[in-house]
Coordinates of C-alpha atoms in Angstrom, one line a residue:
M1 CA 0.0 -0.1 0.1
A2 CA 3.1 2.3 1.1
G3 CA 4.5 1.5 -2.6
H4 CA 1.0 2.8 -4.5
K5 CA 1.2 5.8 -2.7
E6 CA 4.4 6.7 -3.1
D7 CA 4.0 6.2 -6.7
G8 CA 1.1 8.2 -6.8
Q9 CA 2.6 10.7 -5.4
R10 CA 5.6 10.6 -7.8
R11 CA 3.3 10.8 -10.3
E12 CA 1.5 14.1 -8.7
Q13 CA 4.7 15.3 -8.5
T14 CA 5.6 14.6 -11.9
R15 CA 2.2 16.2 -13.4
E16 CA 2.6 19.2 -11.2
E17 CA 6.5 19.6 -12.5
G18 CA 5.6 19.3 -15.6
R19 CA 2.5 21.9 -15.6
E20 CA 5.3 24.1 -14.5
R21 CA 7.6 23.2 -18.0
V22 CA 4.7 23.7 -20.4
P23 CA 4.9 27.2 -22.6
E24 CA 2.4 30.0 -21.3
E25 CA 0.8 30.5 -24.9
G26 CA 0.3 26.5 -24.4
R27 CA -1.6 26.8 -20.9
R28 CA -3.1 29.8 -22.6
A29 CA -4.8 27.7 -25.5
G30 CA -5.9 24.6 -23.4
A31 CA -7.9 27.3 -21.2
R32 CA -9.7 28.4 -24.7
R33 CA -10.7 24.6 -24.9
G34 CA -13.1 25.7 -22.3
G35 CA -11.0 25.2 -18.7
R36 CA -11.3 21.0 -18.4
Q37 CA -8.9 19.4 -15.9
W38 CA -7.7 17.2 -19.1
V39 CA -4.1 16.7 -19.6
T40 CA -2.7 18.8 -22.3
V41 CA 0.0 18.1 -25.0
G42 CA 2.6 20.2 -23.4
D43 CA 1.9 18.0 -20.1
L44 CA 2.6 15.5 -21.8
L45 CA 5.7 16.4 -23.4
S46 CA 7.0 17.7 -20.5
Y47 CA 6.7 14.7 -17.9
P48 CA 10.3 13.1 -17.5
A49 CA 9.0 9.9 -17.4
L50 CA 7.7 9.8 -20.5
Q51 CA 10.3 10.8 -22.6
L52 CA 8.3 12.2 -25.1
R53 CA 10.1 14.2 -28.0
L54 CA 8.0 17.2 -30.3
L55 CA 8.5 16.1 -34.0
A56 CA 6.9 19.2 -35.6
G57 CA 3.3 21.1 -34.6
S58 CA 4.6 22.9 -31.3
A59 CA 1.9 25.6 -31.6
G60 CA -0.9 22.7 -30.3
L61 CA 1.1 22.0 -27.4
G62 CA -1.7 23.8 -25.5
R63 CA -4.2 21.6 -27.0
S64 CA -6.3 19.2 -24.5
V65 CA -6.2 15.4 -24.7
S66 CA -9.2 13.2 -23.8
W67 CA -8.1 9.6 -24.2
A68 CA -4.9 8.1 -25.8
H69 CA -5.8 5.5 -28.6
V70 CA -3.3 3.4 -30.2
S71 CA -4.4 2.4 -34.3
E72 CA -2.8 1.0 -36.8
L73 CA -5.4 2.2 -39.1
E74 CA -4.5 4.1 -42.2
D75 CA -8.3 6.2 -41.5
P76 CA -9.2 5.9 -37.7
T77 CA -11.6 8.9 -38.1
P78 CA -15.1 7.3 -38.6
W79 CA -14.1 5.8 -34.9
L80 CA -12.7 8.7 -33.0
L81 CA -14.7 11.1 -31.5
G82 CA -12.0 14.0 -30.9
A83 CA -9.2 15.4 -28.7
E84 CA -7.4 12.4 -28.4
M85 CA -4.0 11.5 -29.0
I86 CA -3.1 9.2 -31.7
M87 CA -0.1 6.6 -30.9
T88 CA 1.2 3.9 -33.6
V89 CA 4.6 1.8 -34.4
G90 CA 4.1 3.9 -37.6
M91 CA 2.1 0.7 -39.8
A92 CA -0.6 3.2 -40.6
V93 CA 2.0 6.3 -41.8
P94 CA 2.3 5.8 -45.6
A95 CA 5.4 5.7 -47.5
D96 CA 4.8 8.2 -49.7
A97 CA 4.9 12.3 -48.9
A98 CA 1.5 13.1 -50.4
G99 CA 0.1 9.8 -48.2
Q100 CA 1.8 11.4 -45.1
R101 CA 0.6 14.6 -45.5
A102 CA -3.4 13.3 -46.2
Y103 CA -2.9 11.0 -43.1
L104 CA -1.9 14.0 -40.9
E105 CA -4.4 16.1 -42.3
R106 CA -7.7 13.6 -41.8
L107 CA -6.1 13.1 -37.8
D108 CA -6.4 17.1 -37.7
D109 CA -10.0 17.4 -39.3
A110 CA -11.1 14.6 -37.0
G111 CA -10.1 16.8 -33.7
V112 CA -6.9 14.7 -33.4
S113 CA -5.5 16.5 -30.3
A114 CA -1.4 14.9 -31.4
L115 CA 0.0 11.8 -33.2
A116 CA 2.3 9.8 -30.8
V117 CA 5.3 7.8 -33.5
S118 CA 7.5 4.5 -32.8
T119 CA 10.0 5.7 -34.9
Q120 CA 12.2 3.4 -34.2
L121 CA 9.7 0.1 -35.6
R122 CA 7.7 0.0 -38.9
T123 CA 7.3 3.9 -39.0
P124 CA 8.6 5.3 -42.6
P125 CA 10.9 8.0 -43.0
L126 CA 9.0 11.5 -42.2
H127 CA 8.8 13.4 -45.4
D128 CA 9.6 16.8 -44.8
A129 CA 5.9 17.9 -46.6
F130 CA 4.6 15.4 -43.4
L131 CA 6.2 17.8 -40.8
A132 CA 5.4 20.7 -42.7
A133 CA 1.8 20.2 -42.7
A134 CA 2.3 19.2 -39.1
E135 CA 4.1 22.8 -38.3
E136 CA 1.1 24.6 -40.6
R137 CA -1.7 22.9 -38.7
G138 CA -0.5 23.4 -35.1
L139 CA -0.8 19.5 -34.4
P140 CA 1.8 18.0 -32.7
V141 CA 3.7 14.8 -34.0
L142 CA 5.6 13.6 -31.2
E143 CA 8.4 10.9 -30.8
V144 CA 8.0 7.7 -28.4
P145 CA 11.5 5.6 -27.6
L146 CA 11.4 2.6 -27.4
A147 CA 11.5 1.7 -24.1
V148 CA 8.4 3.9 -23.6
P149 CA 5.3 1.0 -24.1
F150 CA 2.1 3.2 -25.0
V151 CA 0.1 1.6 -21.9
T152 CA 2.5 4.6 -20.0
I153 CA 1.1 7.4 -21.5
A154 CA -2.2 5.7 -21.6
Q155 CA -2.5 5.8 -18.0
E156 CA -1.3 9.7 -17.5
V157 CA -3.9 10.6 -19.8
A158 CA -6.4 8.1 -18.0
A159 CA -6.0 9.7 -14.6
A160 CA -6.6 13.2 -15.5
V161 CA -9.8 11.9 -17.2
H162 CA -10.6 10.5 -13.9
E163 CA -10.9 13.9 -12.2
D164 CA -13.4 15.0 -15.2
T165 CA -15.4 12.2 -14.8
R166 CA -17.8 13.5 -11.8
Q167 CA -18.9 17.1 -13.5
R168 CA -19.6 15.1 -16.7
L169 CA -21.7 12.5 -14.9
G170 CA -23.6 15.2 -13.2
A171 CA -24.0 17.2 -16.1
Q172 CA -25.8 14.6 -17.3
L173 CA -27.8 13.8 -14.6
Q174 CA -29.3 17.9 -14.7
V175 CA -29.9 17.0 -18.6
F176 CA -31.9 14.0 -17.7
G177 CA -33.9 17.2 -15.7
A178 CA -34.7 18.9 -19.0
L179 CA -38.0 16.2 -19.4
R180 CA -39.3 17.4 -16.1
W181 CA -38.9 20.8 -16.8
L182 CA -41.0 20.3 -19.8
A183 CA -43.9 18.8 -18.2
E184 CA -43.6 21.0 -15.3
E185 CA -42.4 24.7 -16.5
D186 CA -43.4 24.5 -19.8
L187 CA -40.3 26.4 -20.8
D188 CA -40.1 27.8 -24.1
T189 CA -37.6 26.9 -26.7
A190 CA -35.6 29.9 -25.7
A191 CA -35.5 29.2 -22.3
L192 CA -35.1 25.4 -22.0
F193 CA -31.9 25.5 -24.5
R194 CA -30.5 28.5 -22.3
R195 CA -30.9 26.2 -19.2
L196 CA -29.0 23.3 -21.2
E197 CA -26.0 25.3 -22.4
R198 CA -24.9 26.5 -18.8
L199 CA -25.2 22.6 -17.6
S200 CA -23.3 20.9 -20.5
G201 CA -21.0 23.9 -21.1
Y202 CA -21.8 24.3 -25.4
Q203 CA -23.5 26.7 -27.2
V204 CA -26.3 25.0 -29.2
F205 CA -27.3 25.6 -32.5
L206 CA -30.2 23.7 -34.1
C207 CA -31.1 23.5 -37.8
T208 CA -32.8 21.7 -40.6
P209 CA -30.6 19.9 -42.9
Q210 CA -31.2 22.6 -45.3
G211 CA -29.7 25.2 -42.6
R212 CA -33.2 27.0 -41.6
P213 CA -33.7 27.2 -38.1
L214 CA -35.3 23.7 -36.7
L215 CA -37.2 25.6 -33.8
P216 CA -38.3 28.8 -32.7
G217 CA -36.2 30.6 -30.2
A218 CA -33.3 27.8 -31.2
P219 CA -30.5 29.2 -33.7
A220 CA -29.1 28.0 -36.8
P221 CA -25.5 27.4 -36.5
P222 CA -23.7 30.6 -38.3
D223 CA -21.4 27.9 -40.5
L224 CA -22.8 25.2 -42.3
S225 CA -20.1 24.2 -43.4
V226 CA -20.3 21.7 -40.2
L227 CA -23.4 20.1 -41.4
P228 CA -22.5 16.8 -42.7
T229 CA -22.6 15.7 -46.1
Q230 CA -23.4 12.2 -45.2
A231 CA -25.3 9.7 -42.8
D232 CA -22.6 7.7 -41.7
A233 CA -20.4 11.1 -40.7
P234 CA -18.4 11.1 -37.8
P235 CA -20.0 13.2 -34.8
S236 CA -17.0 15.4 -33.7
V237 CA -16.2 18.6 -35.8
P238 CA -13.2 21.0 -34.7
G239 CA -14.7 22.4 -31.4
G240 CA -17.1 20.5 -30.7
F241 CA -20.0 18.2 -31.6
V242 CA -22.9 18.3 -34.6
L243 CA -25.9 15.4 -34.0
P244 CA -28.8 14.3 -35.7
V245 CA -32.2 15.0 -34.3
P246 CA -34.2 12.2 -34.6
A247 CA -37.8 11.8 -35.8
P248 CA -39.8 9.3 -37.8
G249 CA -39.0 9.1 -41.4
G250 CA -35.5 10.3 -40.7
P251 CA -33.3 13.1 -39.3
A252 CA -35.3 16.0 -38.7
G253 CA -32.6 18.3 -38.9
Y254 CA -29.3 18.8 -36.7
L255 CA -27.9 19.8 -33.2
V256 CA -24.7 21.5 -33.2
A257 CA -22.9 22.1 -29.9
F258 CA -19.8 24.3 -29.9
E259 CA -17.9 24.5 -26.9
R260 CA -18.6 28.0 -24.8
Q261 CA -15.5 29.7 -23.9
G262 CA -14.7 29.6 -19.9
A263 CA -17.0 26.9 -19.8
R264 CA -16.7 22.9 -19.0
P265 CA -17.7 21.0 -21.7
A266 CA -19.5 18.0 -20.9
G267 CA -19.0 15.6 -23.3
L268 CA -20.3 13.8 -26.3
A269 CA -23.4 11.6 -24.0
V270 CA -24.3 15.0 -22.6
V271 CA -24.4 16.3 -26.4
Q272 CA -26.5 13.1 -27.3
H273 CA -28.9 14.1 -24.4
L274 CA -29.4 17.2 -26.1
A275 CA -30.6 16.0 -29.4
A276 CA -33.2 13.5 -27.7
V277 CA -34.6 17.1 -26.0
A278 CA -34.2 18.6 -28.7
A279 CA -36.0 15.9 -30.7
L280 CA -38.6 15.8 -27.8
K281 CA -39.3 19.4 -28.2
L282 CA -39.6 19.0 -32.3
A283 CA -42.6 16.6 -31.3
M284 CA -44.5 18.8 -29.4
V285 CA -44.2 21.9 -31.5
R286 CA -45.3 19.4 -34.3
H287 CA -48.4 18.5 -32.5
E288 CA -48.9 21.9 -31.4
R289 CA -48.7 23.3 -34.6
E290 CA -50.9 20.3 -36.3
T291 CA -53.6 20.9 -33.9
L292 CA -53.6 24.7 -34.4
R293 CA -53.8 23.7 -38.0
R294 CA -56.3 21.5 -38.3
E295 CA -58.6 24.1 -35.3
G296 CA -57.2 27.2 -38.1
A297 CA -59.3 25.3 -41.2
E298 CA -62.5 24.5 -39.2
T299 CA -62.5 27.9 -38.2
L300 CA -61.9 29.5 -41.4
A301 CA -64.7 27.3 -43.0
E302 CA -67.1 28.8 -40.4
L303 CA -66.1 31.9 -41.0
L304 CA -66.8 31.2 -44.5
Q305 CA -70.3 29.9 -44.1
D306 CA -71.2 32.5 -41.5
A307 CA -71.7 30.1 -39.2
L308 CA -69.9 32.2 -36.6
D309 CA -71.1 35.6 -34.5
A310 CA -68.5 38.4 -34.8
A311 CA -67.7 38.0 -31.1
T312 CA -67.0 34.3 -31.1
A313 CA -64.7 34.8 -34.4
R314 CA -63.1 37.5 -32.6
R315 CA -62.2 34.8 -29.7
R316 CA -60.8 32.2 -31.9
L317 CA -58.4 34.4 -34.1
A318 CA -57.3 35.6 -31.5
R319 CA -56.6 32.2 -29.6
L320 CA -54.9 31.4 -33.1
G321 CA -52.6 34.2 -33.2
L322 CA -54.3 36.8 -35.2
P323 CA -55.3 40.2 -34.2
E324 CA -58.6 40.3 -32.9
D325 CA -59.1 43.6 -33.7
G326 CA -57.5 43.5 -37.5
P327 CA -57.6 44.0 -40.1
V328 CA -57.5 41.1 -41.9
A329 CA -57.3 40.0 -45.2
L330 CA -58.3 36.7 -47.1
S331 CA -56.3 35.7 -50.1
V332 CA -56.3 33.0 -52.5
V333 CA -53.6 30.5 -53.6
R334 CA -53.0 28.7 -56.6
G335 CA -50.3 26.4 -57.6
V336 CA -48.5 26.0 -54.2
P337 CA -47.2 23.2 -52.3
D338 CA -48.6 23.0 -48.9
E339 CA -45.2 22.9 -47.4
A340 CA -44.1 25.5 -49.2
L341 CA -47.0 27.8 -48.5
G342 CA -46.4 26.7 -44.4
R343 CA -42.6 27.8 -44.8
A344 CA -43.5 31.0 -46.4
L345 CA -46.0 31.9 -43.9
D346 CA -44.2 30.6 -40.8
E347 CA -43.5 33.8 -39.0
H348 CA -47.0 35.4 -40.3
P349 CA -50.1 34.1 -38.0
H350 CA -52.2 32.3 -40.7
L351 CA -55.2 30.0 -41.1
V352 CA -55.4 27.6 -43.8
L353 CA -58.4 26.1 -45.6
R354 CA -58.2 24.0 -48.7
R355 CA -60.8 24.0 -51.0
G356 CA -59.8 21.7 -54.1
E357 CA -56.7 23.3 -56.2
D358 CA -57.1 26.4 -54.0
R359 CA -55.8 27.7 -50.7
Y360 CA -57.7 30.2 -48.8
V361 CA -55.5 31.9 -46.4
L362 CA -56.6 34.2 -43.8
S363 CA -53.9 36.4 -42.4
A364 CA -52.5 39.8 -41.8
P365 CA -52.2 42.4 -44.8
G366 CA -48.4 41.9 -43.7
A367 CA -48.2 38.6 -45.0
A368 CA -48.3 39.6 -48.8
P369 CA -44.7 40.2 -49.2
A370 CA -44.3 36.1 -48.4
L371 CA -47.3 35.1 -50.6
A372 CA -46.0 36.9 -53.3
A373 CA -42.4 35.6 -53.4
L374 CA -43.6 31.9 -53.8
P375 CA -42.0 30.5 -56.6
G376 CA -44.8 29.5 -59.3
A377 CA -47.8 31.2 -57.2
V378 CA -51.1 32.7 -58.3
A379 CA -52.6 34.3 -55.8
G380 CA -55.4 37.1 -54.6
M381 CA -55.8 39.0 -51.8
S382 CA -59.1 41.0 -50.7
R383 CA -59.2 44.5 -49.3
P384 CA -58.5 44.6 -45.5
F385 CA -61.0 43.8 -42.9
T386 CA -62.1 43.7 -39.3
P387 CA -62.8 40.6 -37.4
G388 CA -66.0 39.1 -37.0
E389 CA -67.1 40.7 -40.1
P390 CA -69.1 38.9 -43.1
V391 CA -65.9 37.0 -45.0
R392 CA -68.1 36.4 -48.1
V393 CA -67.5 39.6 -49.4
A394 CA -63.5 38.8 -48.9
E395 CA -64.1 35.7 -50.3
R396 CA -65.3 37.1 -53.5
E397 CA -62.7 40.0 -53.9
A398 CA -59.8 36.9 -53.2
L399 CA -61.5 35.1 -56.0
W400 CA -61.1 37.9 -58.4
A401 CA -57.7 38.8 -57.3
A402 CA -56.5 35.5 -58.2
S403 CA -58.1 35.4 -61.3
R404 CA -56.7 38.6 -62.1
S405 CA -52.9 37.0 -61.0
A406 CA -53.3 34.0 -63.0
E407 CA -53.9 36.3 -66.0
S408 CA -51.3 38.8 -65.5
G409 CA -48.4 36.7 -64.9
R410 CA -48.2 38.7 -61.5
P411 CA -47.5 36.6 -58.5
L412 CA -50.2 38.5 -56.3
V413 CA -53.1 41.0 -57.2
H414 CA -54.6 43.0 -54.7
Y415 CA -58.6 43.8 -55.1
G416 CA -58.5 47.0 -55.6
D417 CA -55.8 47.6 -57.6
D418 CA -57.5 48.7 -60.8
A419 CA -58.0 52.2 -60.5
T420 CA -62.1 51.8 -62.4
G421 CA -62.8 49.6 -58.7
R422 CA -63.2 53.0 -56.7
W423 CA -66.1 54.0 -58.7
L424 CA -67.9 50.6 -58.0
P425 CA -70.8 50.0 -55.1
G426 CA -69.4 47.7 -52.5
D427 CA -72.6 46.0 -52.2
P428 CA -73.0 43.1 -54.1
Q429 CA -76.6 43.7 -55.0
A430 CA -75.3 46.7 -56.7
L431 CA -73.4 45.3 -58.3
G432 CA -75.2 42.5 -59.5
A433 CA -77.9 45.0 -60.7
L434 CA -75.5 46.8 -63.2
A435 CA -73.9 43.8 -64.4
D436 CA -77.4 42.3 -65.1
H437 CA -78.8 45.8 -66.9
V438 CA -75.7 46.1 -68.9
L439 CA -74.3 42.7 -69.9
G440 CA -77.2 40.3 -68.7
A441 CA -78.6 39.8 -72.9
A442 CA -74.8 38.4 -73.5
L443 CA -74.5 36.9 -70.2
R444 CA -77.7 34.7 -71.2
Y445 CA -76.4 33.8 -75.0
D446 CA -73.3 32.8 -73.3
A447 CA -74.6 30.6 -71.3
A448 CA -77.2 29.2 -73.3
H449 CA -75.0 28.8 -76.7
G450 CA -71.7 28.0 -74.4
T451 CA -69.8 31.1 -76.3
R452 CA -67.3 33.6 -74.9
L453 CA -68.4 37.0 -75.8
L454 CA -68.2 38.6 -72.5
V455 CA -64.7 37.1 -71.9
S456 CA -63.8 38.2 -75.7
A457 CA -64.8 41.8 -74.7
R458 CA -63.1 41.9 -71.3
T459 CA -59.7 41.0 -73.4
W460 CA -60.6 43.4 -76.0
L461 CA -60.7 46.4 -73.6
E462 CA -57.6 44.8 -71.1
R463 CA -55.5 45.3 -74.3
D464 CA -56.7 48.6 -75.0
R465 CA -58.5 47.7 -77.8
R466 CA -56.1 45.9 -79.9
T467 CA -57.5 43.7 -81.6
E468 CA -54.7 41.4 -83.1
E469 CA -53.2 41.3 -79.5
A470 CA -56.3 40.2 -77.7
A471 CA -56.9 37.7 -80.8
A472 CA -53.8 36.3 -79.8
V473 CA -54.6 36.2 -76.3
L474 CA -57.8 34.4 -77.0
H475 CA -56.0 32.3 -79.5
V476 CA -58.7 33.0 -82.2
H477 CA -58.3 34.9 -85.4
P478 CA -58.6 38.3 -85.7
N479 CA -62.2 38.4 -87.7
T480 CA -63.2 36.0 -85.5
L481 CA -62.8 38.3 -82.6
A482 CA -64.1 41.3 -84.5
Y483 CA -67.4 39.2 -85.1
R484 CA -68.1 38.7 -82.1
L485 CA -67.4 42.3 -80.4
R486 CA -70.0 43.1 -82.8
R487 CA -72.7 39.9 -81.7
F488 CA -71.7 41.5 -78.4
A489 CA -72.5 45.3 -79.3
E490 CA -75.6 44.2 -80.9
L491 CA -77.1 41.9 -77.7
T492 CA -76.7 44.6 -75.5
G493 CA -76.9 47.9 -77.4
R494 CA -74.1 49.1 -76.4
D495 CA -72.4 50.5 -79.5
L496 CA -68.6 50.3 -78.8
S497 CA -67.0 52.8 -80.2
S498 CA -68.8 55.4 -77.8
T499 CA -67.0 56.6 -75.1
A500 CA -70.2 56.4 -72.5
A501 CA -70.7 52.6 -73.8
L502 CA -67.6 51.7 -73.3
T503 CA -67.5 53.2 -69.7
E504 CA -70.8 51.6 -69.2
V505 CA -69.1 48.7 -70.5
W506 CA -65.9 48.3 -68.9
L507 CA -67.7 49.3 -65.0
A508 CA -70.4 46.4 -65.7
L509 CA -67.5 44.0 -66.7
R510 CA -65.6 44.9 -63.6
A511 CA -68.8 44.5 -61.4
A512 CA -69.4 41.3 -62.9
D513 CA -65.5 40.2 -62.2
R514 CA -66.4 41.2 -58.8
L515 CA -68.9 39.1 -58.4
G516 CA -67.6 36.0 -60.0
M517 CA -70.0 36.0 -63.5
V518 CA -67.5 35.5 -65.8
D519 CA -65.4 32.7 -65.7
P520 CA -62.0 33.8 -68.1
A521 CA -61.6 29.7 -69.1
G522 CA -65.4 29.7 -70.9
G523 CA -68.8 31.6 -71.2
G524 CA -70.5 33.9 -68.5
S525 CA -72.7 32.7 -66.1
A526 CA -76.2 33.6 -65.6
G527 CA -77.1 32.8 -62.3

């Protein structure tokens, strides 16, 4: 027992003497790696019993060593976690200069702290390119004398790591407590991960595979180059770890954890627990979103059917995140997948209802730029209105604006963009009376014969009465369009060469459009 105690005292004395001889630069570098209790490369180099000699990479003497492994693999990186010292008798070291440099760069990219080589066994001659790469990257290359077994070096590292074990275990147990916080304290994502960062010693980022934020309140990593490019990539990256956040059907994204300056990072096991907590929080958020989506669709359907009184409508919209006192606007969106629409409106509270190929969206008017930016979108937005007002008028306005969007090629049209719209009454009955008075005969003729007199007249007027251009849009011969215009004039009793008649017809067509009485793909509807 006394002998063991004396050996321990001598080892501790050697360690303390070694630390005193570590260059100041090395000690500062070690502190920058999070203040861990692990031994540094400089510590090991200074232990007289190990008899190590530095061949290259002096800038990396402050690197912390978490473990010491013997590996004779040319590429051991898939099995490394980072901060290891790799020890080899030389079987893994390539003989050529390019191979040696690539070998060293692989180790450094994987976060290896140092390479210890027994040059007196099977190590080939080390080329200048290899040593130069070690200097450039600050990866220490150490020579191990034949008289020093690798196990001696491993014991020194293990003794230092043991000091850090209790802190890591405590961090793991506290991270497990996050499950209780979620259940009892109802922490939001930002507060939850701030607490986890303090416990773990890491700065935590979350993102989708494409680099977008994965959870509200948790930032995406500033440098997306750390994200893995293949499924079996090792978890370690310089300064931390990258782990997938599991979800049904495959990873939902990644958790990136970087060591915080001045903290004591708790290691890979704790980061794995962080990824599990992120997966649980993501499942909770997705469930909440799906519940809100369904409730929102039901509410919007009831609003369109005038099945809610004003007070109930305002309460429902406020609970779903929309302003209780307005304004809001109804949009009709076509040609956009649900997922793309959801991403575009992610930062805008909204309700969505699917009706055939159309998506009805109730949101604040400020969501318009997000809708307009959707690739390939055809969208129309109603005039703003106050929650609780009937939505039927807004529905007609949004449908009309969506039709104008499809015809004009503009991604989003606001109802009322047409300057002549200000001269039309807002009352649907008055609009219907105007349309029927001027266009009734032509509407009924189109409905009975399947013709396109109203569409032809409107297209001609929209193209500033340029017959050839309008005929090209309608895919008919100019003579055919001229015949249709004459027939339209006969049925309506309006001479289109008269300014007064032209104005009356134009306003009546706009009124019919607002009421959905003109089908752009066909004739009119007398109903």
